[in-house]
Each structure stands twice: as C-alpha cells, then as structure tokens.
Short mmCIF file of C-alpha atoms in Angstrom, two decimals:
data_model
loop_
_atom_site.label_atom_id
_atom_site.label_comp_id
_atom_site.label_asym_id
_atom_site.label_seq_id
_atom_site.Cartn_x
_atom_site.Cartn_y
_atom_site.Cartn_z
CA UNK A 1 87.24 13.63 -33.61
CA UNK A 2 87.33 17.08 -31.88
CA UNK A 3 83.63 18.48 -32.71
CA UNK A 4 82.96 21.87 -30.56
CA UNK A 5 79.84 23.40 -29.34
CA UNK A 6 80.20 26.02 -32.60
CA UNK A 7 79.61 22.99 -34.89
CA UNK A 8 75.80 22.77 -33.37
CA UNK A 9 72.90 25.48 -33.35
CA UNK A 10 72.88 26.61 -29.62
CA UNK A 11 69.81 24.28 -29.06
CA UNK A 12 71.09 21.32 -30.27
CA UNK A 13 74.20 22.07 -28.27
CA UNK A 14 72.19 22.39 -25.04
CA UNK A 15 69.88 19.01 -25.78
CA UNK A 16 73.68 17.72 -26.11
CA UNK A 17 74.95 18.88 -22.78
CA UNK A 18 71.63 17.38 -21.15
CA UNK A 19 71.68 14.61 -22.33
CA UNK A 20 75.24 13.53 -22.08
CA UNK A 21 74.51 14.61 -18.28
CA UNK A 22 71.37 12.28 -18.36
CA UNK A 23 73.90 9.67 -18.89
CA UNK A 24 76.09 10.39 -16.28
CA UNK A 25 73.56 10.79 -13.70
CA UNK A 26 72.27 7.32 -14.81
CA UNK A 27 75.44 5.84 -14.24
CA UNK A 28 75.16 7.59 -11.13
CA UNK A 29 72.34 6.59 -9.59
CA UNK A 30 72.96 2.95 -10.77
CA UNK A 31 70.52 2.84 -13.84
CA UNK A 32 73.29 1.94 -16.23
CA UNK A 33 74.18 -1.17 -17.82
CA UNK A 34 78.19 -1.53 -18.86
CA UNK A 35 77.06 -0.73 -22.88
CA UNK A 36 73.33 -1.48 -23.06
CA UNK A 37 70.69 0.49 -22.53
CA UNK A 38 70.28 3.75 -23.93
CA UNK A 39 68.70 7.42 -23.91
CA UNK A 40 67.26 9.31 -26.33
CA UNK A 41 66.42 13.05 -26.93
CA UNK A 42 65.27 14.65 -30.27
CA UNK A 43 68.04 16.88 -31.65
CA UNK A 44 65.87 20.07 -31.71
CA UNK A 45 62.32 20.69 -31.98
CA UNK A 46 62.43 21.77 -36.21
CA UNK A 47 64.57 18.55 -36.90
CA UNK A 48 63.62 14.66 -37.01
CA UNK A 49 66.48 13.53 -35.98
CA UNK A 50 67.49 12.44 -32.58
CA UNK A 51 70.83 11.87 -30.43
CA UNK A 52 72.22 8.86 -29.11
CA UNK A 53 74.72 7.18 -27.16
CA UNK A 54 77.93 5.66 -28.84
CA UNK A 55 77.98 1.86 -28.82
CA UNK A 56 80.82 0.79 -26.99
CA UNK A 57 80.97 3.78 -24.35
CA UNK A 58 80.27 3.55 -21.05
CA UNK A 59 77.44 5.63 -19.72
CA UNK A 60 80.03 7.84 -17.71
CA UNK A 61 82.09 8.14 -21.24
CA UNK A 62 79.28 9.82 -22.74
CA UNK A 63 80.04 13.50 -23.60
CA UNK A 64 78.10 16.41 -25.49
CA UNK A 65 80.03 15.90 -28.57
CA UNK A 66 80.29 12.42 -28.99
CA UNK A 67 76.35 11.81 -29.20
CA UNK A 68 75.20 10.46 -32.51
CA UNK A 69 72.57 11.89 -34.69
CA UNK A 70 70.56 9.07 -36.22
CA UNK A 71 67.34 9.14 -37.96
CA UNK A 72 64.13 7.32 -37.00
CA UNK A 73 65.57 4.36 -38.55
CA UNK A 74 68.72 3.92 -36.52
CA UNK A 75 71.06 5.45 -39.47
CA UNK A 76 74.12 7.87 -38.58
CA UNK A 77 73.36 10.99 -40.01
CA UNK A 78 76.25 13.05 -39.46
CA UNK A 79 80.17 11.57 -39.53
CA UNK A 80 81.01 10.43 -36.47
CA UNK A 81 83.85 8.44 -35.26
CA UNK A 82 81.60 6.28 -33.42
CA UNK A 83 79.36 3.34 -34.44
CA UNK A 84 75.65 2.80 -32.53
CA UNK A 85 73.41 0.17 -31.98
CA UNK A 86 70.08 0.27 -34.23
CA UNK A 87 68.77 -2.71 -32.54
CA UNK A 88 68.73 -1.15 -29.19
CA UNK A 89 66.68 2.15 -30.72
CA UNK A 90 63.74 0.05 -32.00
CA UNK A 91 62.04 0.57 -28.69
CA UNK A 92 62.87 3.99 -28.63
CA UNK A 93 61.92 4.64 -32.36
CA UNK A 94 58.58 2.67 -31.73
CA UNK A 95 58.02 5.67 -29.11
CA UNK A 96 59.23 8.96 -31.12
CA UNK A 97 57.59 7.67 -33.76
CA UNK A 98 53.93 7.76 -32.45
CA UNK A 99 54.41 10.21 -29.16
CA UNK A 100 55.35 14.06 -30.14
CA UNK A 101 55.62 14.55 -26.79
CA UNK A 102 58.14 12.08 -26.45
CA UNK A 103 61.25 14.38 -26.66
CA UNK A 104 63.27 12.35 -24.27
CA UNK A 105 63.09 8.34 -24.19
CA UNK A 106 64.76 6.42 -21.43
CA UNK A 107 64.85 2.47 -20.77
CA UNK A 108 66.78 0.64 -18.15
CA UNK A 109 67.78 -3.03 -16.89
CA UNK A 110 68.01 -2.27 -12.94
CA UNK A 111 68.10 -5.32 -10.69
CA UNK A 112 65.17 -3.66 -8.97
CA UNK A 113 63.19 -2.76 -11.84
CA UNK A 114 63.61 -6.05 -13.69
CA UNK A 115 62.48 -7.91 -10.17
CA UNK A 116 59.51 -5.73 -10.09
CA UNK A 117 58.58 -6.25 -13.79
CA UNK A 118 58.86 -9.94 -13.25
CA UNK A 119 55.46 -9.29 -10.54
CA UNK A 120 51.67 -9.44 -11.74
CA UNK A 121 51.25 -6.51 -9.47
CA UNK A 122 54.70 -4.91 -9.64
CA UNK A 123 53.82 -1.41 -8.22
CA UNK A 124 51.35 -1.10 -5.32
CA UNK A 125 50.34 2.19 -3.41
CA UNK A 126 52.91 1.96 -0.31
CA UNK A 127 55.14 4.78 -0.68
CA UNK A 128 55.36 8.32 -1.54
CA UNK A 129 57.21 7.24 -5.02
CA UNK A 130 54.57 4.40 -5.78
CA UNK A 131 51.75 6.53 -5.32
CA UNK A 132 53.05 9.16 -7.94
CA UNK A 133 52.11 6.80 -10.52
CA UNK A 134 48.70 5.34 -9.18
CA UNK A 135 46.86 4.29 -13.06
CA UNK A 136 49.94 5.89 -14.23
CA UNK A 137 52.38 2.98 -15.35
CA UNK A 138 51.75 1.33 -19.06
CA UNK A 139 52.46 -2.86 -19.31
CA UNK A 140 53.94 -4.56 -22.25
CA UNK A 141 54.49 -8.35 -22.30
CA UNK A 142 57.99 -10.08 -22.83
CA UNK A 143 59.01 -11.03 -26.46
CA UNK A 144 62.62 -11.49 -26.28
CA UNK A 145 65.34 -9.20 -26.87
CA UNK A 146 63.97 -6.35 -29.10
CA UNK A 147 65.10 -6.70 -32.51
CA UNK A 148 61.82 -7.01 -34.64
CA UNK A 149 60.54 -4.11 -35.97
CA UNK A 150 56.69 -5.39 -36.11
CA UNK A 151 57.37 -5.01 -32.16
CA UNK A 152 57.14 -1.20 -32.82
CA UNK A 153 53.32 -0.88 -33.11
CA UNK A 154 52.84 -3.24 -30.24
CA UNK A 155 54.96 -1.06 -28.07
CA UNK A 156 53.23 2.13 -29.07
CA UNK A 157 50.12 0.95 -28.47
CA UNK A 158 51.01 -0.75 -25.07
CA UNK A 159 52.23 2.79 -23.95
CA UNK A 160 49.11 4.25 -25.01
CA UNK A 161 48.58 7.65 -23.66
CA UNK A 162 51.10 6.80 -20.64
CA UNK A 163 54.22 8.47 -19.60
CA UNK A 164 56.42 5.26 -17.90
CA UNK A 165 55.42 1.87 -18.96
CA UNK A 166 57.42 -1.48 -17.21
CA UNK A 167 58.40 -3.85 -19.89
CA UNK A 168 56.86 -7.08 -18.35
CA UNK A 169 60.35 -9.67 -17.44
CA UNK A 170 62.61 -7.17 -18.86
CA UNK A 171 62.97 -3.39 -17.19
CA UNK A 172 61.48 0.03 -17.44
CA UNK A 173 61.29 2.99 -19.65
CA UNK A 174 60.03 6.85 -19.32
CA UNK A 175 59.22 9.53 -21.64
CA UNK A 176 59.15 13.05 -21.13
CA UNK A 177 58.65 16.74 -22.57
CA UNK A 178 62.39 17.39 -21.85
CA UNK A 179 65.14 15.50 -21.24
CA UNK A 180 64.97 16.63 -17.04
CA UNK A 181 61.13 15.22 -16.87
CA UNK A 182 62.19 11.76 -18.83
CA UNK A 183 64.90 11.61 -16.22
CA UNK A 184 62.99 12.42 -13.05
CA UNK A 185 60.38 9.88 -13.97
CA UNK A 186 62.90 6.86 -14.69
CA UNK A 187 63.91 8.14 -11.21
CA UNK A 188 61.12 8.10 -9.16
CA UNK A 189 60.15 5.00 -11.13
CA UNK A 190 63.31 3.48 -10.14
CA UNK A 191 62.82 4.62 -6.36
CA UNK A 192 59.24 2.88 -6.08
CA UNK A 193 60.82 -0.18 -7.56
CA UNK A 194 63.68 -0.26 -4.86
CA UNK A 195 60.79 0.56 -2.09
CA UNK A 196 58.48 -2.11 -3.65
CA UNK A 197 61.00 -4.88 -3.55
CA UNK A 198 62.59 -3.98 0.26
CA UNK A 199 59.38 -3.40 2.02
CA UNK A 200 57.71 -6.56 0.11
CA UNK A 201 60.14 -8.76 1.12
CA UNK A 202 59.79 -9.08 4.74
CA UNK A 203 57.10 -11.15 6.67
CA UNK A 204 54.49 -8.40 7.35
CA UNK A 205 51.44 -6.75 5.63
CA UNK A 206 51.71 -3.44 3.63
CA UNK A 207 49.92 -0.54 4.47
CA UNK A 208 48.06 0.51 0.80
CA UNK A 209 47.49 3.99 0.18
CA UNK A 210 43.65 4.77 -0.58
CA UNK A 211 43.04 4.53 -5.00
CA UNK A 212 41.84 8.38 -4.33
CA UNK A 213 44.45 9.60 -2.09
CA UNK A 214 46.81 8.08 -4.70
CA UNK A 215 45.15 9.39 -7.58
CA UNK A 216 44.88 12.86 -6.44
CA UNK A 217 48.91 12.90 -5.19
CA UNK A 218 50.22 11.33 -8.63
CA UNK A 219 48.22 14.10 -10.54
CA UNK A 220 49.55 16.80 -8.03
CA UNK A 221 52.96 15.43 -8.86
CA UNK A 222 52.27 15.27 -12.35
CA UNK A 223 51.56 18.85 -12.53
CA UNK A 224 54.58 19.87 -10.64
CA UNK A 225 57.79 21.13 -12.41
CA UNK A 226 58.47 18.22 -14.46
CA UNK A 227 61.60 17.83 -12.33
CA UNK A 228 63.40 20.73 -14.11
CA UNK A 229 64.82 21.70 -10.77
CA UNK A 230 66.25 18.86 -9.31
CA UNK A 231 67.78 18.30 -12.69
CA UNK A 232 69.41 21.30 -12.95
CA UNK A 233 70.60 20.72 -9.24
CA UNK A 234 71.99 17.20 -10.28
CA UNK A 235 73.55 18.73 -13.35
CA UNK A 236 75.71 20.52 -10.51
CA UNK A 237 76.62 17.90 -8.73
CA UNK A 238 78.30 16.53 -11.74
CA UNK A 239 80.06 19.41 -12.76
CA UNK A 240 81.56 18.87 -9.89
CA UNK A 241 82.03 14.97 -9.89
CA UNK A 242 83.27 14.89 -13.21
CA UNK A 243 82.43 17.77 -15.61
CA UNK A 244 83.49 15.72 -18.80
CA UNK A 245 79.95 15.24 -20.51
CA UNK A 246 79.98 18.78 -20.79
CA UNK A 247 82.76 18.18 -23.57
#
C-alpha cells in the first residue's frame, strides 16, 4: 500500500506525522512494548474517528501512512493493508468516548511504571517530576487484561476529571489536548516512576516535598506549554535518527 500525504486533508496528515513520531519517541525512550500497547489521536477535530497503530508493527515501524482509522468501536474505516487490535482500544475508547479533551490517549507497560502501580502509595512528592502531579494522578483497580467492554464506564469514571491515571498492577496512561501534551505527560509520568523506584529502594528516608509547595509547582507546570516545545525538539532528533515515520 503506497498512501501519500495528498490522500489526507493537511490536518489529518499532520495528526499522522505526530503521531507516528509519538511512536517512535516511545520506542525511544523505552515506553514500548514489542506489539502491545498503543497510542491514540483523533483524526481531526470535525471527524469521530481516530488513528491507530497497526497490529503487528513495531513501535519504530510505525509511519504516517500506515496508521489506521478506526471508529469508536475498534472498526477499520478506511482500506488498509493492515489489521489492528480492538481489544487493546477499549481503554482508549472508554477515554475518547467521555473526555473531548482527550485528543491524544497514551498507555504503557514500563518495568518502572508497572512496579510503581503495584504500590499503595506509588507516587510521593520527592522529585521535581513527582511533584508535577501532586492530586494530579487518577487510580483504577486491576481487572485482568482489558477486553470487557462494561470496563469502559469504570475507566471513565476512575479518570474522572484527571489528566494521567496509573492502572493499579498493570501500567500507566495520559491524555492530552494534542498529541505533544499526551506525550510529555506519559513522560514525565514515566520519569517520576523511574525516580520513585531508584531513590525508594535504598536504606534511607525520603525527603517529601511540602502538599503546598507541590500543589502550587504541578499547577505552574500544568499551565506551562503543554510540552509543545520539547516535542517539536524531539521530533528533530528523530528526523535525524530515523526519519521513516514521517512516511
């Protein structure tokens, strides 16, 4: 299949080039997992259709044309060579489906963010990443692998009003107004997991932020850029690493 940017509106084509970077930059930074997993982005803001990975492909396979446009149930909309995986877009469909802000939906399995989301207390204030999300971070319990769709409301509801939630004994997930502000919050997410894990597992005692200090750091964060320029930075970098999701 040889599909070209002139098949696409020139939005579309840009949420494709984003998100196929998304990808790549996941793989990059170690948040992918061989096939599983995926990310999600709305195909444009007049359509209710969204894009998502090919099952099969390897985060760093992803490429602009090769996404998938599926419908809120799962189902391939357009011909494409590929198949997907509806089971793994329940969680993501349980979000799109209740959040309009939600444009961009990411989930992971890291080792570090499945160790911290096997803690009561996964994330505490210790570190400049931690503290971005002080009464921040969402919580739903374990219920298996997600294949029931009467898991949808639960989900929606444990997300609430929040923009990352940690999927209790399973892994994380992030939404955001763009695809660059999902990303940059799975990031940082990612980061305080890491931090969490390393500085909780040696034999001394923390140093905890103050609640207010925290509070009033994760809302200057908050109302940063949304990450828009570091994303656009990264988006470099893999240009230059390996340009093919622009394809």
């Amino acid at each position: 299949m040889t599909t070209k940017k002139n098949n696409f509106s020139q939005e579309e084509w840009l949420n494709r080039v984003n998100l196929a970077a998304c990808y790549h930059l996941a793989d990059y930074f170690q948040m992918s997992d061989i096939i599983w997993n995926h990310i999600t982005s709305k195909t444009s803001n007049e359509k209710e259709t969204f894009l998502i990975n090919p099952f099969g492909l390897r985060y760093d396979e992803v490429t602009a044309s090769n996404l998938v446009k599926i419908d809120i149930d799962g189902n391939i909309v357009e011909p494409s060579e590929h198949p997907v995986n509806p089971a793994g877009f329940i969680i993501h469909s349980a979000i799109h489906a209740t959040r309009e802000d939600a444009y961009c939906v990411m989930h992971s399995h890291t080792t570090a963010g499945m160790a911290a989301a096997s803690l009561k207390n996964p994330i505490k204030n210790i570190d400049f990443s931690g503290t971005m999300f002080a009464d921040r971070i969402a919580y739903h319990d374990f219920e298996g692998v997600t294949l029931r769709k009467e898991e949808c409301k639960r989900l929606s509801e444990s997300l609430g009003d929040k923009d990352v939630m940690i999927l209790r004994n399973h892994g994380l997930l992030s939404i955001g107004s763009t695809i660059a502000h999902a990303f940059i919050r799975l990031h940082d997410l990612e980061r305080a997991c890491q931090v969490q894990m390393l500085a909780r597992a040696v034999n001394e005692e923390v140093i905890e932020v103050s609640d207010n200090i925290a509070k009033a750091h994760a809302t200057e964060i908050a109302n940063s850029d949304k990450g828009e320029l570091a994303f656009k930075a990264l988006m470099r970098l893999m240009e230059k690493k390996d340009p093919s999701f622009k394809n």
